[in-house]
Coordinates of C-alpha atoms in Angstrom, one line a residue:
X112 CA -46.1 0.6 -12.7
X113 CA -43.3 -0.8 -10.5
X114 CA -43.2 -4.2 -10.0
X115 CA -42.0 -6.2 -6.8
X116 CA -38.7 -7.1 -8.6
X117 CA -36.8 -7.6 -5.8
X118 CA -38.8 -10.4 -4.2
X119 CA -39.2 -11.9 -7.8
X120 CA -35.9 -11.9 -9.2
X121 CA -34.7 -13.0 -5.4
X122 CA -37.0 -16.0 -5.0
X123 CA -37.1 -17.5 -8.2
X124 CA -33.4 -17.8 -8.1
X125 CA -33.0 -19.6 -4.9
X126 CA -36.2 -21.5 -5.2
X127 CA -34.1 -23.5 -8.6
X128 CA -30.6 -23.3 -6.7
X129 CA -32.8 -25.0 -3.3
X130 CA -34.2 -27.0 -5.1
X131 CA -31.0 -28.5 -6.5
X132 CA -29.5 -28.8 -2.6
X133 CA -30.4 -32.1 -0.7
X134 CA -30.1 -30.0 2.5
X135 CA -33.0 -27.4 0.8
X136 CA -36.2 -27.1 1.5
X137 CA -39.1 -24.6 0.2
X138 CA -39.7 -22.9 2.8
X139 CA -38.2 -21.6 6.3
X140 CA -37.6 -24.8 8.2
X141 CA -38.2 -24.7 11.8
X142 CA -35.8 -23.2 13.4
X143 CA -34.0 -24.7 16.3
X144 CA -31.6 -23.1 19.1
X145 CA -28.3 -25.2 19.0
X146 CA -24.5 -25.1 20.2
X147 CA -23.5 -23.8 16.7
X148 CA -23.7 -20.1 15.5
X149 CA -23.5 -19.7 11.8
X150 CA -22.4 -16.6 10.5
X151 CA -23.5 -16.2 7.2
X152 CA -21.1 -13.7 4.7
X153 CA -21.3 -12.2 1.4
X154 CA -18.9 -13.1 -1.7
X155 CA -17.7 -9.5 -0.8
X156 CA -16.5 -10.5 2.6
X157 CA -15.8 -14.6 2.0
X158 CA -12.4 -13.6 0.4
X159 CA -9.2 -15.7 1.3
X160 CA -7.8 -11.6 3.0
X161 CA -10.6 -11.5 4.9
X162 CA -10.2 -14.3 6.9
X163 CA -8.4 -13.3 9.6
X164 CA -11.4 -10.9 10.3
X165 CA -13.6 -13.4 9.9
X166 CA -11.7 -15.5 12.2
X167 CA -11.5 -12.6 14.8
X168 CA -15.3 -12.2 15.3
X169 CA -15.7 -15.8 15.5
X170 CA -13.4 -16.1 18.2
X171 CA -15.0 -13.5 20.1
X172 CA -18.5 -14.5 19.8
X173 CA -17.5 -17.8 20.6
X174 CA -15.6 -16.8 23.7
X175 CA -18.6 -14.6 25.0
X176 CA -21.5 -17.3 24.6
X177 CA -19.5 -20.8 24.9
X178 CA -20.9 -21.8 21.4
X179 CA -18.9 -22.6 17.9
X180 CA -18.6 -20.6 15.5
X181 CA -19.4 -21.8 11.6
X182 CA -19.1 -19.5 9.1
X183 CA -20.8 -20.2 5.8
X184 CA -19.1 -18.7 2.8
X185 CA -20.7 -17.7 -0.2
X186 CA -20.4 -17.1 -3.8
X187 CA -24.2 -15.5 -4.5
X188 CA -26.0 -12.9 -2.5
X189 CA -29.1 -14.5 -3.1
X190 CA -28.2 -17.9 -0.8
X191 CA -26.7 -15.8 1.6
X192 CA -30.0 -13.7 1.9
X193 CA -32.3 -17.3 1.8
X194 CA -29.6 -18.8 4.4
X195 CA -30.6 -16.5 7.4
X196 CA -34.1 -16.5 6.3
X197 CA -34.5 -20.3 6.2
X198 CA -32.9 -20.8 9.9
X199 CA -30.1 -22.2 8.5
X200 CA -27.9 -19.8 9.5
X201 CA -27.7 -17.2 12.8
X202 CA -26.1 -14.7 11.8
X203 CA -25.2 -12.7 8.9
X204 CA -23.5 -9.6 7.5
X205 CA -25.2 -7.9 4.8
X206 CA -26.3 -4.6 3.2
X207 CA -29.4 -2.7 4.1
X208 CA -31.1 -3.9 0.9
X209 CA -30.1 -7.7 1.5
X210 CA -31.4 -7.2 5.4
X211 CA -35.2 -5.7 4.1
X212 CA -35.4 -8.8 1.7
X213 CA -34.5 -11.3 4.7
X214 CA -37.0 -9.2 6.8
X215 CA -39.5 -9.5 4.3
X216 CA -39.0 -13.1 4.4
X217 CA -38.7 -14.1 7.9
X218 CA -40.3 -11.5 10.8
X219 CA -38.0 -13.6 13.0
X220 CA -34.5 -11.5 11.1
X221 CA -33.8 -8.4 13.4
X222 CA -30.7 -6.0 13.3
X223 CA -28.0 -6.6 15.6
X224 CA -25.2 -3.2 15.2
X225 CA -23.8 -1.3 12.1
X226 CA -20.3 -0.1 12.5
X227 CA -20.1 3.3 13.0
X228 CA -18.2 6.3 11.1
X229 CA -15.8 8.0 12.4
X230 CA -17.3 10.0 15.3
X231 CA -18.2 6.4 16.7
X232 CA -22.0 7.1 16.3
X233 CA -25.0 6.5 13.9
X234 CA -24.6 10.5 12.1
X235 CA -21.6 9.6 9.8
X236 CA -23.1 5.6 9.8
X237 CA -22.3 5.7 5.8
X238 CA -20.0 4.3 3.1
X239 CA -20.0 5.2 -0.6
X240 CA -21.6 3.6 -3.7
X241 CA -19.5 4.7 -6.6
X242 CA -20.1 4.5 -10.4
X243 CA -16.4 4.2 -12.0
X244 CA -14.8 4.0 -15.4
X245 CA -11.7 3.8 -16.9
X246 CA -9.4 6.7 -17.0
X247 CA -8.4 6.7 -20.7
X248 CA -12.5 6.2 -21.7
X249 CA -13.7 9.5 -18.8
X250 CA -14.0 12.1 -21.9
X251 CA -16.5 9.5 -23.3
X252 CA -18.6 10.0 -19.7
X253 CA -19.0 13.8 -19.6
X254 CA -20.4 16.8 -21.1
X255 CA -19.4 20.0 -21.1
X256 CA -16.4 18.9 -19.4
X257 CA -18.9 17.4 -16.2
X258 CA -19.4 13.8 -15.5
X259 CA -23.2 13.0 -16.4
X260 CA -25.1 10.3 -16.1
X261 CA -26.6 11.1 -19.7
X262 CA -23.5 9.7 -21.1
X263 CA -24.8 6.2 -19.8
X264 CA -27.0 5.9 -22.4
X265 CA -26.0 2.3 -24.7
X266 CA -22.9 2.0 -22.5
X267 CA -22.3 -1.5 -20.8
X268 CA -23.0 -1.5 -17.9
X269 CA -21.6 -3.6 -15.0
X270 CA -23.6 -4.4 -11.5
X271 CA -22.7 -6.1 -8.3
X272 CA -26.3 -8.1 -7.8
X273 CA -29.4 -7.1 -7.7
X274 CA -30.1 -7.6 -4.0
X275 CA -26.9 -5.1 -3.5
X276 CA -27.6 -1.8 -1.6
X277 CA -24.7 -0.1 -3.3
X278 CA -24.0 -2.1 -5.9
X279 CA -27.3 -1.9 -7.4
X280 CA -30.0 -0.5 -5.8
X281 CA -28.8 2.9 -5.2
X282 CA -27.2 3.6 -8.1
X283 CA -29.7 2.0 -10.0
X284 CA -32.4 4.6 -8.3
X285 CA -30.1 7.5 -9.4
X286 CA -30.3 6.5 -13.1
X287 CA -33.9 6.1 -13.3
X288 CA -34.2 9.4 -11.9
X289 CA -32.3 10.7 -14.0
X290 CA -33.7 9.2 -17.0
X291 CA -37.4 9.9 -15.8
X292 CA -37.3 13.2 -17.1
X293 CA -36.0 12.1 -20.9
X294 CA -38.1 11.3 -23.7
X295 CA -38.7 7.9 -24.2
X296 CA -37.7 6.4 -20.7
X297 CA -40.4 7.8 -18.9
X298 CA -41.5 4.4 -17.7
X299 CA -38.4 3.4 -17.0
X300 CA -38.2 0.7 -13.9
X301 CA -35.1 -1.4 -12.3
X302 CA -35.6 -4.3 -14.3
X303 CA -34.8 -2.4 -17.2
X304 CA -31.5 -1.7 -16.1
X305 CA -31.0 -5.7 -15.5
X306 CA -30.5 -6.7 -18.8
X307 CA -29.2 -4.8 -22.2
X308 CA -31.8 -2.7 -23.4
X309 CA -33.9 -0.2 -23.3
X310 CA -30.9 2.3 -21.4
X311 CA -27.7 0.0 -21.5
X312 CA -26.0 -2.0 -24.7
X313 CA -25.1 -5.0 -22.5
X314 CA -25.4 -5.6 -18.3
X315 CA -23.4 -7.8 -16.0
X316 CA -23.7 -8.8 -12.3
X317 CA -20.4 -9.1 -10.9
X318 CA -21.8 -11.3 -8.0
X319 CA -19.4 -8.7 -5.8
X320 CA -18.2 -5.4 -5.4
X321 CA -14.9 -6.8 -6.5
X322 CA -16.1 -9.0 -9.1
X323 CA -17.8 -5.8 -10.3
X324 CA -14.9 -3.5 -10.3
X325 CA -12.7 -6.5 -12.3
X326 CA -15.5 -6.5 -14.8
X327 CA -14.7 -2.8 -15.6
X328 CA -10.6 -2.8 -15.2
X329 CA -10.8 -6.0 -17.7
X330 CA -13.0 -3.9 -20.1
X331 CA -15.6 -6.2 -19.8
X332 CA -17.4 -3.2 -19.1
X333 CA -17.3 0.6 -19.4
X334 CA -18.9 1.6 -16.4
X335 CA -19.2 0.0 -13.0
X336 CA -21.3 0.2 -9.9
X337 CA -19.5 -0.9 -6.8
X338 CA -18.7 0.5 -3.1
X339 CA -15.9 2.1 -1.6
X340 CA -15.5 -0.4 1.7
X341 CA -15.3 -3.6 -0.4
X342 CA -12.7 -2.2 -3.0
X343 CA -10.4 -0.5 0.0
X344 CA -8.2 -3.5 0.5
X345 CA -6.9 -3.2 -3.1
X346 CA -7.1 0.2 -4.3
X347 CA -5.4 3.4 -3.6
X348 CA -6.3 7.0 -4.4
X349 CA -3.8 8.4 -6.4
X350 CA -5.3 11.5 -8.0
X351 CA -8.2 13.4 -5.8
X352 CA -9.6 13.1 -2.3
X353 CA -11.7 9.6 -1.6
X354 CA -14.8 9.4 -2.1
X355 CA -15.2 12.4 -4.6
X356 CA -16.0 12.8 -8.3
X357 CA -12.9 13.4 -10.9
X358 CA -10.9 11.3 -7.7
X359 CA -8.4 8.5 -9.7
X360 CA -7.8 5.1 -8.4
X361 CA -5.3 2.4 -9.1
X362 CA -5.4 -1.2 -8.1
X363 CA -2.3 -2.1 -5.6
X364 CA 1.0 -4.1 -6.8
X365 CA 0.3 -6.5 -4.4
X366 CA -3.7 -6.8 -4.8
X367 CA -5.2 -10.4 -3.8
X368 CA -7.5 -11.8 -6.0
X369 CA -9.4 -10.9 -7.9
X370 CA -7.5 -8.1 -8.0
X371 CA -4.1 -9.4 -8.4
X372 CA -5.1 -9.5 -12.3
X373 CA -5.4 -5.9 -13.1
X374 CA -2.9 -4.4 -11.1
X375 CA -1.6 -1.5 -11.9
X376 CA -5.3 -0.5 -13.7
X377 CA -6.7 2.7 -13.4
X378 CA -10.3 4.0 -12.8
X379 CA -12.1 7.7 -11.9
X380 CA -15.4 8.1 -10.1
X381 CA -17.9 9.5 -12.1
X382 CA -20.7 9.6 -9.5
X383 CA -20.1 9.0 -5.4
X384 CA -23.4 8.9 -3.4
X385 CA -23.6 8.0 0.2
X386 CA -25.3 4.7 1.6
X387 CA -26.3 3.4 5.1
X388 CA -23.9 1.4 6.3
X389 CA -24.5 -2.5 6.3
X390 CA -25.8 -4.5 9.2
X391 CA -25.1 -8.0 11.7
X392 CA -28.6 -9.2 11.2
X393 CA -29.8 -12.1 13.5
X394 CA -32.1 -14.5 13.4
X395 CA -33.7 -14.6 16.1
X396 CA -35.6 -17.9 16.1
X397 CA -32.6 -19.6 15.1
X398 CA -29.8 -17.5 17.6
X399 CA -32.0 -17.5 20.5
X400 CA -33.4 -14.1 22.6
X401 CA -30.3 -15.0 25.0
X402 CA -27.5 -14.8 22.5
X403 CA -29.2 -12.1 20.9
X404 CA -28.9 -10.1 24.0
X405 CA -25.1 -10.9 24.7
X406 CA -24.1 -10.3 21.2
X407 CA -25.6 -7.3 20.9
X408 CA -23.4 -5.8 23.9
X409 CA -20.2 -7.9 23.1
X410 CA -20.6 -6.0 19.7
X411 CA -21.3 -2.8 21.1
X412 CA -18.7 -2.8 23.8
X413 CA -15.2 -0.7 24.2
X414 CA -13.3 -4.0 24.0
X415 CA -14.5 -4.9 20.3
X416 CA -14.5 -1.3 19.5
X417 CA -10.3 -1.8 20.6
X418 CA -9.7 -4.9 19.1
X419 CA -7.6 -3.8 16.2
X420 CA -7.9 -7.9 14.8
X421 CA -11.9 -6.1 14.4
X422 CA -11.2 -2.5 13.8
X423 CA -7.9 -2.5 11.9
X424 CA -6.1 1.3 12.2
X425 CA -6.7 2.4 8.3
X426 CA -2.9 3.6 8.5
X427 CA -1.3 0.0 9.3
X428 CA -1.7 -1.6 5.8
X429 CA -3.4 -4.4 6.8
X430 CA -6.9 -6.1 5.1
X431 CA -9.7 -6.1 7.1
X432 CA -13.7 -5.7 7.0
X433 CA -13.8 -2.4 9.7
X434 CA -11.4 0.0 9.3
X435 CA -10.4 2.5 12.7
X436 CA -9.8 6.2 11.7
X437 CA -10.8 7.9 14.9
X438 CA -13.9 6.4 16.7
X439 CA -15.6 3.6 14.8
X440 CA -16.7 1.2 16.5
X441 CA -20.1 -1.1 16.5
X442 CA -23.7 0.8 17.4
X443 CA -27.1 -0.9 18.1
X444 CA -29.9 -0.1 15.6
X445 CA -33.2 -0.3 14.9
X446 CA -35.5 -1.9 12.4
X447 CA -36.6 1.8 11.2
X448 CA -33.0 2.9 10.8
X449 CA -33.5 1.4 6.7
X450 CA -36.2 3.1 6.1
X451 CA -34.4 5.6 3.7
X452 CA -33.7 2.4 1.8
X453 CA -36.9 0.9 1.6
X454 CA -38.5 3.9 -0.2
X455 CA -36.2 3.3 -2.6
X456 CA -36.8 -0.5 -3.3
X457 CA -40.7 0.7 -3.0

């Protein structure tokens, strides 16, 4: 039987890292309506290249409400997640798995947008969760000449955290599907794939999609889960189309960290499978009904949609956390929207 890992493995992590924090407490403090938004981010997004998109959103949401902006960087998924839910923070930009845990643990966390995909609506709303490994070790991944996830099999493995969308829960639903149907893994459940053993030789949590991707271009790993949005500052398809299997990467000359110490490295997708894309979840307690409502159609307006400091044109080489092809932009959504990923952390 499937057991409510998620909440488990979550909570009993922050619970000691709390506990160590003079500022923690056990539980949700009361939240109070204030002059200072905090914005929340994930390692993936608290990056040093990031910042002037970081900055950008900041200036705009302060400009809009009159309020200042703090953002609050972290290193761990887990005290970003517990920072929204204990009203210590307003906002927060996370995946779809990290938003159903804060959900779960405050009623008060709604949804504010998701960027778009190209056709500036919620149809193409997607980005990609990859498994990867090294070019010179593929032949070890496939069989008959086909990538297959039967290669996995006492391989070490490398994951981003287990409250990750893309860089665990998706691609860890994939393998035990997979595996379902083989002798001897019938029972097989996500904490299994947590640690070495029964499927995997070895497991690491990169604590990011980067961190994750480093882990397998350093050989700390032979396979990697990780996404295509938070690798697409320092990677470049050379071989393939993106986002499809057989496609060959290679890490920029000029890669920031933690990049900048495997440049030049190589790695091929073995498995692409879309995701929803990730939300601005608000807390509503915390952020206020009023702030709620102007942020949601700041967000959702033509002028952010324009703001290329937000939506930086894919073509002009510059980092950033939204890209523009043709017509992204930001799109309300509602609670039910993650559904689809819910029945998977069921």
């Amino acid at each position: 039987m499937k057991k409510s890992w998620f909440g488990i493995s979550l909570f009993l992590v922050v619970a000691l890292l709390l506990s160590a924090c003079s500022e923690g407490t056990a539980g949700a403090k009361d939240a109070k309506v204030d002059d200072v938004i905090k914005i929340a981010w994930y390692p993936n997004e608290s990056g040093t290249d990031m910042k002037s998109s970081r900055d950008e959103i900041g200036r705009v949401i302060e400009e809009a409400t009159g309020k200042t902006v703090e953002h609050q960087l972290t290193t761990d998924y887990a005290i970003a997640i517990e920072t929204l839910v204990n009203n210590n923070a307003d906002l927060a930009f996370m995946g779809a798995q990290g938003y159903i845990e804060a959900k779960n643990g405050n009623d008060a966390i709604q949804p504010l947008v998701v960027p778009t995909g190209a056709s500036g609506t919620l149809d193409d709303a997607l980005y990609h969760s990859w498994l990867a490994v090294n070019v010179d070790a593929q032949d070890d991944f496939k069989v008959d000449g086909e990538f297959s996830l039967e290669t996995l099999e006492q391989k070490s493995m490398s994951f981003v955290s287990n409250s990750s969308t893309s860089g665990f829960v998706v691609p860890s639903s994939s393998i035990i599907g997979y595996y379902a149907e083989k002798s001897g893994f019938e029972d097989l459940v996500p904490e299994d794939l947590m640690e070495g053993g029964p499927l995997f030789s070895q497991v690491l949590f990169g604590n990011s999609h980067q961190g994750s991707a480093v882990n397998l271009l350093s050989n700390n790993s032979e396979v990697a889960a990780f996404c295509d949005t938070c690798v697409g500052n320092y990677v470049e398809v050379i071989e393939g189309e993106e986002n499809k299997v057989g496609s060959v990467y290679k890490v920029k000359d000029d890669a920031a960290e933690p990049f900048n110490t495997v440049t030049g490295k190589e790695f091929i997708l073995m498995s692409v499978t879309p995701v929803l894309n990730a939300p601005f979840a608000a807390n509503l307690d915390a952020l206020g009904q009023e702030d709620y409502d102007t942020l949601k159609e700041l967000f959702s307006s033509d002028e952010i949609a324009n703001n290329e400091k937000i939506f930086v044109p894919k073509d002009s080489g510059e980092p950033g956390l939204f890209f523009k092809t043709e017509n992204e932009r930001f799109a309300e959504v509602e609670d039910a929207w993650f559904n689809p990923i819910r029945e998977l952390s069921n």
